Each structure stands twice: as C-alpha cells, then as structure tokens.
Amino acid sequence: MNANEVHAVMGPNGSGKSTLAYALMGHPAYVITEGRILFDGEDLTELEADERAQRGLFLAFQYPHAVPGVTVTSFLRSAINAIRKARKGGEDDPVAIPEFRKELLEQMDRLKVSRELASRYLNDGFSGGEKKRVEILQMAMLKPRIAILDETDSGLDIDALRVVARGVKDLVSPEMGALVITHYQRILEYITPDFVHVFIDGRIVEEGGPELAHKLEAEGYERYEAKV
Ligand SMILES: Nc1ncnc2c1ncn2[C@@H]1O[C@H](COP(=O)(O)OP(=O)(O)OP(=O)(O)O)[C@@H](O)[C@H]1O
Ligand SMILES: [Mg+2]
C-alpha cells in the first residue's frame, strides 16, 4: 500500500485481522514464520515494535490497554520525543513544550476529546469510546506514515464515529496512508477506501473497490467460507 491510500480489511471474527495488525506492528507475542514486511524498500520483519514506530508505523488498538501512572499528555510527549530522537539519528531533540501543548489542544478540540482526559492516566477508567478517540488523538499527534486502525469504529456513538472518521480522513495525504480494519460499511462512508480486502482464515481471498464493502454488508462471508 502507498501513502494517500485507504485500504479496508474486512473479514469474519477470528479470521486473523488483529493478528495481521500485531504482526505488522511487531508485537513481541507474534512470530512471523512466513513472508516479510517491506516498507519504503526496507525490510522491517526483524525490527522491534518501537523501531517500526520510529519509521512511521502506527496501530490504533482494538482493545487499548490502560497505562496507570502515565498521563495522556506525558505519554504523547514521550512518544513524540522518541520518534524525533530516532529521526535525528539518536540525538535528543525534544519538542518545545508550548508548541506541543498548542498542538495537543488543537487536536483534542478537533477530535472532540474532552480536555479533562489529557491529565488523566492513559485509558485508565476511560469509557470504550474515549479510548478509541484517544487512539486517534495519538495518531493525529504522532503523524505516522502508515496508520493501522483495528476496529476503531466499534463502540463509538454516531457523533464520535463521524468525528473520528473525519479525523482520519483529514490525515490521509501524500504523507500518510491508512489500513482500516472494520466490520461495518458505515465508517467507510466517511473514509472511502481505495481498496477493500476480504480476509478469511489468515488470507486475502478477494480484493475490490468500495463497492465490495457494500456487497459484503449485504451478503456476508458465507460465499467465501464455503470455498476454504
Ligand atoms: N496469542 C494467541 N494465541 C493463540 N491464538 C490466538 C492468539 N491471539 C489470537 N489467537 C487466535 O487467532 C485467531 C485470529 O484472531 P484475531 O484476533 O486476529 O481475529 P480477528 O479477525 O481480529 O477477529 P475479530 O473480528 O473478532 O476482532 C483466533 O482464532 C484467535 O483466537
Ligand atoms: Mg480483531
């Protein structure tokens, strides 16, 4: 996939979509036994998750974890500084605090994330929807090259879905592409995918354009499951 493109991955429960996201991101619990991950001509397969993040990969989790003791603000500042440091070849280059705060407040307002969340511990006691919005806030602040969104639409109320989807859409540009894992056509009404991939049993079994998502919503996956 390329920057400026939106790819949707749709598939039944347990087909391996989250596993794909974790494998791409370098989650230590997953070992890649076959295939390679190539990004900008570089093989990332052996790199650690933080090294992949420094190169611009980002994953918004289906089930974000709480990080008690670390506020949203300090988490974001450390993550940004880690990326800036890596880009400077290991030399510290911390973001200026006023600049950081200004952008954080702007992005929070844009994504309608309550300002009160910034000083709370990351995801600690957050509602399901608040966690998802804060995932997108992280994406907006970190400005990845490729953003993987694992069911970011699940559990969002109607207004939040629209805000979050537009937030993602605004970031898709020559600087960023998005891989959107979803069960529902609805988020794709706001973020029109360039490609839709049907994922069954760990494999892509069909590819198409946005019309494929409509077809899946109408027909389900039975047609594919009969084949595998
Ligand atoms: N750590 C693990 N050890 C063993 N099996 C696992 C592990 N993690 C996931 N699985 C299994 O791998 C399969 C694929 O899981 P995965 O979470 O990738 O599915 P998914 O497509 O994201 O499903 P959903 O739509 O429900 O989120 C499932 O059968 C799951 O139980
Ligand atoms: Mg999943």
PDB file of C-alpha atoms and ligand atoms in Angstrom:
ATOM      1  CA  MET A   1       0.000   0.000   0.000  1.00  0.00           C
ATOM      2  CA  ASN A   2       1.014   3.611  -0.543  1.00  0.00           C
ATOM      3  CA  ALA A   3       0.631   6.911   1.252  1.00  0.00           C
ATOM      4  CA  ASN A   4      -2.536   8.768   0.264  1.00  0.00           C
ATOM      5  CA  GLU A   5      -4.403   5.449   0.034  1.00  0.00           C
ATOM      6  CA  VAL A   6      -7.043   3.931   2.270  1.00  0.00           C
ATOM      7  CA  HIS A   7      -7.218   0.158   2.399  1.00  0.00           C
ATOM      8  CA  ALA A   8     -10.077  -1.548   4.218  1.00  0.00           C
ATOM      9  CA  VAL A   9      -9.724  -5.075   5.597  1.00  0.00           C
ATOM     10  CA  MET A  10     -12.996  -6.854   6.300  1.00  0.00           C
ATOM     11  CA  GLY A  11     -13.456 -10.403   7.488  1.00  0.00           C
ATOM     12  CA  PRO A  12     -15.314 -12.578   9.989  1.00  0.00           C
ATOM     13  CA  ASN A  13     -14.476 -12.787  13.713  1.00  0.00           C
ATOM     14  CA  GLY A  14     -11.357 -14.806  14.334  1.00  0.00           C
ATOM     15  CA  SER A  15     -10.121 -14.609  10.730  1.00  0.00           C
ATOM     16  CA  GLY A  16      -6.827 -13.059  11.874  1.00  0.00           C
ATOM     17  CA  LYS A  17      -7.283  -9.341  11.239  1.00  0.00           C
ATOM     18  CA  SER A  18      -5.946  -8.233  14.617  1.00  0.00           C
ATOM     19  CA  THR A  19      -3.189 -10.814  14.280  1.00  0.00           C
ATOM     20  CA  LEU A  20      -2.198  -9.191  10.985  1.00  0.00           C
ATOM     21  CA  ALA A  21      -2.154  -5.763  12.657  1.00  0.00           C
ATOM     22  CA  TYR A  22       0.014  -7.029  15.537  1.00  0.00           C
ATOM     23  CA  ALA A  23       2.376  -8.827  13.168  1.00  0.00           C
ATOM     24  CA  LEU A  24       2.804  -5.659  11.083  1.00  0.00           C
ATOM     25  CA  MET A  25       3.440  -3.615  14.200  1.00  0.00           C
ATOM     26  CA  GLY A  26       5.931  -6.103  15.675  1.00  0.00           C
ATOM     27  CA  HIS A  27       4.048  -7.213  18.793  1.00  0.00           C
ATOM     28  CA  PRO A  28       6.524  -9.422  20.698  1.00  0.00           C
ATOM     29  CA  ALA A  29       3.916 -12.183  21.228  1.00  0.00           C
ATOM     30  CA  TYR A  30       3.750 -12.845  17.482  1.00  0.00           C
ATOM     31  CA  VAL A  31       6.460 -14.603  15.495  1.00  0.00           C
ATOM     32  CA  ILE A  32       6.367 -14.235  11.722  1.00  0.00           C
ATOM     33  CA  THR A  33       7.019 -17.648  10.216  1.00  0.00           C
ATOM     34  CA  GLU A  34       6.443 -16.800   6.563  1.00  0.00           C
ATOM     35  CA  GLY A  35       6.706 -13.672   4.464  1.00  0.00           C
ATOM     36  CA  ARG A  36       8.357 -10.309   5.007  1.00  0.00           C
ATOM     37  CA  ILE A  37       7.288  -6.781   5.842  1.00  0.00           C
ATOM     38  CA  LEU A  38       8.720  -4.280   3.393  1.00  0.00           C
ATOM     39  CA  PHE A  39       8.338  -0.561   3.898  1.00  0.00           C
ATOM     40  CA  ASP A  40       9.964   2.093   1.732  1.00  0.00           C
ATOM     41  CA  GLY A  41      12.350  -0.528   0.399  1.00  0.00           C
ATOM     42  CA  GLU A  42      13.405  -1.561   3.901  1.00  0.00           C
ATOM     43  CA  ASP A  43      12.759  -4.983   5.437  1.00  0.00           C
ATOM     44  CA  LEU A  44      11.103  -4.398   8.837  1.00  0.00           C
ATOM     45  CA  THR A  45      10.462  -8.060   9.632  1.00  0.00           C
ATOM     46  CA  GLU A  46      13.222  -8.313  12.248  1.00  0.00           C
ATOM     47  CA  LEU A  47      12.728  -4.890  13.821  1.00  0.00           C
ATOM     48  CA  GLU A  48      11.237  -4.269  17.270  1.00  0.00           C
ATOM     49  CA  ALA A  49       7.872  -2.517  17.616  1.00  0.00           C
ATOM     50  CA  ASP A  50       9.479   0.779  18.703  1.00  0.00           C
ATOM     51  CA  GLU A  51      11.801   0.739  15.694  1.00  0.00           C
ATOM     52  CA  ARG A  52       8.809   0.243  13.411  1.00  0.00           C
ATOM     53  CA  ALA A  53       7.013   3.125  15.153  1.00  0.00           C
ATOM     54  CA  GLN A  54      10.051   5.330  14.575  1.00  0.00           C
ATOM     55  CA  ARG A  55       9.829   4.547  10.879  1.00  0.00           C
ATOM     56  CA  GLY A  56       6.238   5.703  10.847  1.00  0.00           C
ATOM     57  CA  LEU A  57       4.045   2.675  11.524  1.00  0.00           C
ATOM     58  CA  PHE A  58       1.176   3.221  13.938  1.00  0.00           C
ATOM     59  CA  LEU A  59      -1.508   0.906  15.308  1.00  0.00           C
ATOM     60  CA  ALA A  60      -4.743   2.036  16.950  1.00  0.00           C
ATOM     61  CA  PHE A  61      -5.664  -0.979  19.075  1.00  0.00           C
ATOM     62  CA  GLN A  62      -8.997  -2.791  19.034  1.00  0.00           C
ATOM     63  CA  TYR A  63      -8.717  -3.058  22.833  1.00  0.00           C
ATOM     64  CA  PRO A  64      -6.462  -0.241  24.083  1.00  0.00           C
ATOM     65  CA  HIS A  65      -4.648  -1.025  27.352  1.00  0.00           C
ATOM     66  CA  ALA A  66      -4.643   1.211  30.381  1.00  0.00           C
ATOM     67  CA  VAL A  67      -1.302   2.663  31.451  1.00  0.00           C
ATOM     68  CA  PRO A  68      -1.834   3.701  35.078  1.00  0.00           C
ATOM     69  CA  GLY A  69       0.683   6.270  36.279  1.00  0.00           C
ATOM     70  CA  VAL A  70       1.268   7.804  32.846  1.00  0.00           C
ATOM     71  CA  THR A  71      -0.954  10.690  31.804  1.00  0.00           C
ATOM     72  CA  VAL A  72      -2.167  11.088  28.227  1.00  0.00           C
ATOM     73  CA  THR A  73      -0.050  14.248  27.918  1.00  0.00           C
ATOM     74  CA  SER A  74       3.185  12.717  29.173  1.00  0.00           C
ATOM     75  CA  PHE A  75       2.643   9.549  27.150  1.00  0.00           C
ATOM     76  CA  LEU A  76       2.226  11.571  23.962  1.00  0.00           C
ATOM     77  CA  ARG A  77       5.195  13.804  24.705  1.00  0.00           C
ATOM     78  CA  SER A  78       7.486  10.813  25.310  1.00  0.00           C
ATOM     79  CA  ALA A  79       6.259   9.065  22.162  1.00  0.00           C
ATOM     80  CA  ILE A  80       6.829  12.189  20.049  1.00  0.00           C
ATOM     81  CA  ASN A  81      10.267  12.737  21.559  1.00  0.00           C
ATOM     82  CA  ALA A  82      11.254   9.110  20.921  1.00  0.00           C
ATOM     83  CA  ILE A  83      10.324   9.490  17.256  1.00  0.00           C
ATOM     84  CA  ARG A  84      12.131  12.850  16.963  1.00  0.00           C
ATOM     85  CA  LYS A  85      15.225  11.359  18.568  1.00  0.00           C
ATOM     86  CA  ALA A  86      15.269   8.416  16.160  1.00  0.00           C
ATOM     87  CA  ARG A  87      14.874  10.788  13.205  1.00  0.00           C
ATOM     88  CA  LYS A  88      17.885  12.782  14.460  1.00  0.00           C
ATOM     89  CA  GLY A  89      19.999   9.631  14.447  1.00  0.00           C
ATOM     90  CA  GLY A  90      19.791   9.136  18.230  1.00  0.00           C
ATOM     91  CA  GLU A  91      20.395  12.748  19.232  1.00  0.00           C
ATOM     92  CA  ASP A  92      17.887  14.249  21.714  1.00  0.00           C
ATOM     93  CA  ASP A  93      15.587  16.769  20.046  1.00  0.00           C
ATOM     94  CA  PRO A  94      12.663  17.278  22.460  1.00  0.00           C
ATOM     95  CA  VAL A  95       9.610  19.133  21.223  1.00  0.00           C
ATOM     96  CA  ALA A  96       9.196  22.614  22.748  1.00  0.00           C
ATOM     97  CA  ILE A  97       6.511  22.393  25.431  1.00  0.00           C
ATOM     98  CA  PRO A  98       4.423  25.423  24.337  1.00  0.00           C
ATOM     99  CA  GLU A  99       4.388  24.134  20.760  1.00  0.00           C
ATOM    100  CA  PHE A 100       3.413  20.650  21.948  1.00  0.00           C
ATOM    101  CA  ARG A 101       0.625  21.941  24.204  1.00  0.00           C
ATOM    102  CA  LYS A 102      -0.770  24.157  21.477  1.00  0.00           C
ATOM    103  CA  GLU A 103      -0.973  21.310  19.020  1.00  0.00           C
ATOM    104  CA  LEU A 104      -2.381  18.908  21.630  1.00  0.00           C
ATOM    105  CA  LEU A 105      -5.199  21.306  22.484  1.00  0.00           C
ATOM    106  CA  GLU A 106      -5.930  21.937  18.807  1.00  0.00           C
ATOM    107  CA  GLN A 107      -6.098  18.240  18.012  1.00  0.00           C
ATOM    108  CA  MET A 108      -8.207  17.495  21.104  1.00  0.00           C
ATOM    109  CA  ASP A 109     -10.715  20.147  20.071  1.00  0.00           C
ATOM    110  CA  ARG A 110     -10.750  18.924  16.504  1.00  0.00           C
ATOM    111  CA  LEU A 111     -11.357  15.316  17.594  1.00  0.00           C
ATOM    112  CA  LYS A 112     -13.751  16.426  20.336  1.00  0.00           C
ATOM    113  CA  VAL A 113     -11.722  14.752  23.057  1.00  0.00           C
ATOM    114  CA  SER A 114     -12.589  16.255  26.416  1.00  0.00           C
ATOM    115  CA  ARG A 115      -9.660  18.386  27.695  1.00  0.00           C
ATOM    116  CA  GLU A 116     -10.060  16.756  31.082  1.00  0.00           C
ATOM    117  CA  LEU A 117      -8.726  13.462  29.628  1.00  0.00           C
ATOM    118  CA  ALA A 118      -5.287  14.976  28.910  1.00  0.00           C
ATOM    119  CA  SER A 119      -4.267  14.990  32.557  1.00  0.00           C
ATOM    120  CA  ARG A 120      -5.723  11.547  33.340  1.00  0.00           C
ATOM    121  CA  TYR A 121      -3.772   8.288  33.208  1.00  0.00           C
ATOM    122  CA  LEU A 122      -3.848   6.799  29.720  1.00  0.00           C
ATOM    123  CA  ASN A 123      -7.015   4.738  29.205  1.00  0.00           C
ATOM    124  CA  ASP A 124      -7.363   4.231  32.964  1.00  0.00           C
ATOM    125  CA  GLY A 125     -11.123   4.134  33.589  1.00  0.00           C
ATOM    126  CA  PHE A 126     -11.816   5.631  30.153  1.00  0.00           C
ATOM    127  CA  SER A 127     -15.073   4.589  28.513  1.00  0.00           C
ATOM    128  CA  GLY A 128     -14.819   2.426  25.393  1.00  0.00           C
ATOM    129  CA  GLY A 129     -15.458   5.409  23.140  1.00  0.00           C
ATOM    130  CA  GLU A 130     -12.996   7.650  24.999  1.00  0.00           C
ATOM    131  CA  LYS A 131     -10.258   5.062  24.494  1.00  0.00           C
ATOM    132  CA  LYS A 132     -10.937   4.948  20.760  1.00  0.00           C
ATOM    133  CA  ARG A 133     -10.892   8.736  20.469  1.00  0.00           C
ATOM    134  CA  VAL A 134      -7.623   8.921  22.365  1.00  0.00           C
ATOM    135  CA  GLU A 135      -6.143   6.336  19.960  1.00  0.00           C
ATOM    136  CA  ILE A 136      -6.984   8.695  17.106  1.00  0.00           C
ATOM    137  CA  LEU A 137      -5.595  11.623  19.082  1.00  0.00           C
ATOM    138  CA  GLN A 138      -2.316   9.700  19.344  1.00  0.00           C
ATOM    139  CA  MET A 139      -2.387   9.145  15.601  1.00  0.00           C
ATOM    140  CA  ALA A 140      -3.026  12.838  14.939  1.00  0.00           C
ATOM    141  CA  MET A 141      -0.146  13.854  17.220  1.00  0.00           C
ATOM    142  CA  LEU A 142       2.378  11.242  16.053  1.00  0.00           C
ATOM    143  CA  LYS A 143       1.681  11.736  12.333  1.00  0.00           C
ATOM    144  CA  PRO A 144       2.576   8.237  11.181  1.00  0.00           C
ATOM    145  CA  ARG A 145       3.289   7.301   7.570  1.00  0.00           C
ATOM    146  CA  ILE A 146       1.001   4.259   7.748  1.00  0.00           C
ATOM    147  CA  ALA A 147      -1.808   4.109  10.310  1.00  0.00           C
ATOM    148  CA  ILE A 148      -3.449   0.770  11.065  1.00  0.00           C
ATOM    149  CA  LEU A 149      -6.856   1.161  12.711  1.00  0.00           C
ATOM    150  CA  ASP A 150      -8.182  -2.033  14.260  1.00  0.00           C
ATOM    151  CA  GLU A 151     -11.951  -1.675  14.623  1.00  0.00           C
ATOM    152  CA  THR A 152     -11.642   1.906  15.755  1.00  0.00           C
ATOM    153  CA  ASP A 153     -15.307   2.313  14.788  1.00  0.00           C
ATOM    154  CA  SER A 154     -16.601  -0.370  17.190  1.00  0.00           C
ATOM    155  CA  GLY A 155     -18.229   1.080  20.261  1.00  0.00           C
ATOM    156  CA  LEU A 156     -18.301   4.670  19.056  1.00  0.00           C
ATOM    157  CA  ASP A 157     -21.535   6.628  19.230  1.00  0.00           C
ATOM    158  CA  ILE A 158     -22.846   8.122  15.990  1.00  0.00           C
ATOM    159  CA  ASP A 159     -21.315  11.561  16.500  1.00  0.00           C
ATOM    160  CA  ALA A 160     -17.989  10.136  17.662  1.00  0.00           C
ATOM    161  CA  LEU A 161     -17.831   7.869  14.628  1.00  0.00           C
ATOM    162  CA  ARG A 162     -18.213  10.865  12.356  1.00  0.00           C
ATOM    163  CA  VAL A 163     -15.619  12.927  14.228  1.00  0.00           C
ATOM    164  CA  VAL A 164     -13.121  10.073  14.344  1.00  0.00           C
ATOM    165  CA  ALA A 165     -13.651   9.085  10.710  1.00  0.00           C
ATOM    166  CA  ARG A 166     -13.198  12.677   9.548  1.00  0.00           C
ATOM    167  CA  GLY A 167     -10.144  12.977  11.776  1.00  0.00           C
ATOM    168  CA  VAL A 168      -8.616  10.003   9.976  1.00  0.00           C
ATOM    169  CA  LYS A 169      -9.708  11.202   6.554  1.00  0.00           C
ATOM    170  CA  ASP A 170      -8.089  14.613   7.101  1.00  0.00           C
ATOM    171  CA  LEU A 171      -4.769  12.916   7.820  1.00  0.00           C
ATOM    172  CA  VAL A 172      -4.780  10.722   4.728  1.00  0.00           C
ATOM    173  CA  SER A 173      -2.451  12.597   2.416  1.00  0.00           C
ATOM    174  CA  PRO A 174       0.761  12.143   0.443  1.00  0.00           C
ATOM    175  CA  GLU A 175       2.321  11.826   3.927  1.00  0.00           C
ATOM    176  CA  MET A 176       0.003   9.108   5.275  1.00  0.00           C
ATOM    177  CA  GLY A 177      -1.895   6.005   4.194  1.00  0.00           C
ATOM    178  CA  ALA A 178      -4.418   4.095   6.326  1.00  0.00           C
ATOM    179  CA  LEU A 179      -5.277   0.421   6.773  1.00  0.00           C
ATOM    180  CA  VAL A 180      -8.774   0.310   8.247  1.00  0.00           C
ATOM    181  CA  ILE A 181      -9.896  -2.978   9.790  1.00  0.00           C
ATOM    182  CA  THR A 182     -13.657  -2.919  10.212  1.00  0.00           C
ATOM    183  CA  HIS A 183     -16.818  -4.994  10.277  1.00  0.00           C
ATOM    184  CA  TYR A 184     -19.075  -2.238   9.049  1.00  0.00           C
ATOM    185  CA  GLN A 185     -19.615  -0.260   5.909  1.00  0.00           C
ATOM    186  CA  ARG A 186     -20.537   2.765   7.992  1.00  0.00           C
ATOM    187  CA  ILE A 187     -17.040   4.130   8.731  1.00  0.00           C
ATOM    188  CA  LEU A 188     -16.203   3.650   5.053  1.00  0.00           C
ATOM    189  CA  GLU A 189     -18.939   6.129   4.128  1.00  0.00           C
ATOM    190  CA  TYR A 190     -16.765   8.805   5.702  1.00  0.00           C
ATOM    191  CA  ILE A 191     -13.397   7.397   4.658  1.00  0.00           C
ATOM    192  CA  THR A 192     -13.900   5.986   1.173  1.00  0.00           C
ATOM    193  CA  PRO A 193     -11.432   3.152   0.713  1.00  0.00           C
ATOM    194  CA  ASP A 194      -9.390   2.894  -2.470  1.00  0.00           C
ATOM    195  CA  PHE A 195      -9.202  -0.859  -1.940  1.00  0.00           C
ATOM    196  CA  VAL A 196     -11.258  -3.354   0.057  1.00  0.00           C
ATOM    197  CA  HIS A 197      -9.651  -6.674   1.005  1.00  0.00           C
ATOM    198  CA  VAL A 198     -11.660  -9.667   2.197  1.00  0.00           C
ATOM    199  CA  PHE A 199      -9.744 -11.555   4.859  1.00  0.00           C
ATOM    200  CA  ILE A 200     -10.676 -15.176   5.662  1.00  0.00           C
ATOM    201  CA  ASP A 201      -8.630 -17.655   7.640  1.00  0.00           C
ATOM    202  CA  GLY A 202      -5.490 -15.514   7.604  1.00  0.00           C
ATOM    203  CA  ARG A 203      -5.539 -14.814   3.872  1.00  0.00           C
ATOM    204  CA  ILE A 204      -6.844 -12.203   1.475  1.00  0.00           C
ATOM    205  CA  VAL A 205      -9.387 -14.037  -0.666  1.00  0.00           C
ATOM    206  CA  GLU A 206     -10.771 -11.146  -2.687  1.00  0.00           C
ATOM    207  CA  GLU A 207      -9.904  -7.536  -3.457  1.00  0.00           C
ATOM    208  CA  GLY A 208     -12.017  -4.795  -4.915  1.00  0.00           C
ATOM    209  CA  GLY A 209     -13.081  -1.186  -4.631  1.00  0.00           C
ATOM    210  CA  PRO A 210     -15.573   0.430  -2.235  1.00  0.00           C
ATOM    211  CA  GLU A 211     -18.478  -1.464  -3.830  1.00  0.00           C
ATOM    212  CA  LEU A 212     -17.087  -4.685  -2.362  1.00  0.00           C
ATOM    213  CA  ALA A 213     -17.784  -3.400   1.166  1.00  0.00           C
ATOM    214  CA  HIS A 214     -21.440  -2.860   0.248  1.00  0.00           C
ATOM    215  CA  LYS A 215     -21.625  -6.328  -1.212  1.00  0.00           C
ATOM    216  CA  LEU A 216     -20.150  -7.860   1.960  1.00  0.00           C
ATOM    217  CA  GLU A 217     -22.599  -5.990   4.126  1.00  0.00           C
ATOM    218  CA  ALA A 218     -25.475  -7.349   2.043  1.00  0.00           C
ATOM    219  CA  GLU A 219     -24.230 -10.903   1.556  1.00  0.00           C
ATOM    220  CA  GLY A 220     -21.911 -11.700   4.479  1.00  0.00           C
ATOM    221  CA  TYR A 221     -18.968 -14.093   4.231  1.00  0.00           C
ATOM    222  CA  GLU A 222     -20.693 -17.419   3.642  1.00  0.00           C
ATOM    223  CA  ARG A 223     -19.807 -17.406  -0.026  1.00  0.00           C
ATOM    224  CA  TYR A 224     -16.076 -17.316   0.820  1.00  0.00           C
ATOM    225  CA  GLU A 225     -16.238 -19.687   3.740  1.00  0.00           C
ATOM    226  CA  ALA A 226     -17.694 -22.363   1.550  1.00  0.00           C
ATOM    227  CA  LYS A 227     -14.504 -22.163  -0.552  1.00  0.00           C
ATOM    228  CA  VAL A 228     -11.945 -22.551   2.246  1.00  0.00           C
TER     229      VAL A 228
HETATM  230  N1  LIG B   1      -1.991 -15.219  21.494  1.00  0.00           N
HETATM  231  C1  LIG B   1      -2.732 -16.101  20.829  1.00  0.00           C
HETATM  232  N2  LIG B   1      -2.514 -17.425  20.936  1.00  0.00           N
HETATM  233  C2  LIG B   1      -3.248 -18.317  20.257  1.00  0.00           C
HETATM  234  N3  LIG B   1      -4.255 -17.984  19.442  1.00  0.00           N
HETATM  235  C3  LIG B   1      -4.522 -16.694  19.280  1.00  0.00           C
HETATM  236  C4  LIG B   1      -3.784 -15.681  19.957  1.00  0.00           C
HETATM  237  N4  LIG B   1      -4.278 -14.479  19.596  1.00  0.00           N
HETATM  238  C5  LIG B   1      -5.281 -14.744  18.732  1.00  0.00           C
HETATM  239  N5  LIG B   1      -5.428 -16.055  18.551  1.00  0.00           N
HETATM  240  C6  LIG B   1      -6.414 -16.729  17.688  1.00  0.00           C
HETATM  241  O1  LIG B   1      -6.158 -16.379  16.341  1.00  0.00           O
HETATM  242  C7  LIG B   1      -7.366 -16.284  15.627  1.00  0.00           C
HETATM  243  C8  LIG B   1      -7.425 -14.925  14.946  1.00  0.00           C
HETATM  244  O2  LIG B   1      -7.618 -13.926  15.944  1.00  0.00           O
HETATM  245  P1  LIG B   1      -7.713 -12.373  15.618  1.00  0.00           P
HETATM  246  O3  LIG B   1      -7.820 -11.646  16.922  1.00  0.00           O
HETATM  247  O4  LIG B   1      -6.616 -11.977  14.710  1.00  0.00           O
HETATM  248  O5  LIG B   1      -9.100 -12.297  14.840  1.00  0.00           O
HETATM  249  P2  LIG B   1      -9.863 -11.049  14.239  1.00  0.00           P
HETATM  250  O6  LIG B   1     -10.015 -11.288  12.785  1.00  0.00           O
HETATM  251  O7  LIG B   1      -9.223  -9.788  14.664  1.00  0.00           O
HETATM  252  O8  LIG B   1     -11.302 -11.190  14.907  1.00  0.00           O
HETATM  253  P3  LIG B   1     -12.353 -10.066  15.459  1.00  0.00           P
HETATM  254  O9  LIG B   1     -13.134  -9.643  14.254  1.00  0.00           O
HETATM  255  O10 LIG B   1     -13.212 -10.833  16.411  1.00  0.00           O
HETATM  256  O11 LIG B   1     -11.570  -8.961  16.101  1.00  0.00           O
HETATM  257  C9  LIG B   1      -8.491 -16.530  16.631  1.00  0.00           C
HETATM  258  O12 LIG B   1      -8.922 -17.851  16.492  1.00  0.00           O
HETATM  259  C10 LIG B   1      -7.829 -16.277  17.959  1.00  0.00           C
HETATM  260  O13 LIG B   1      -8.443 -16.996  18.984  1.00  0.00           O
HETATM  261 MG    MG B   2      -9.720  -8.257  15.864  1.00  0.00          MG
END
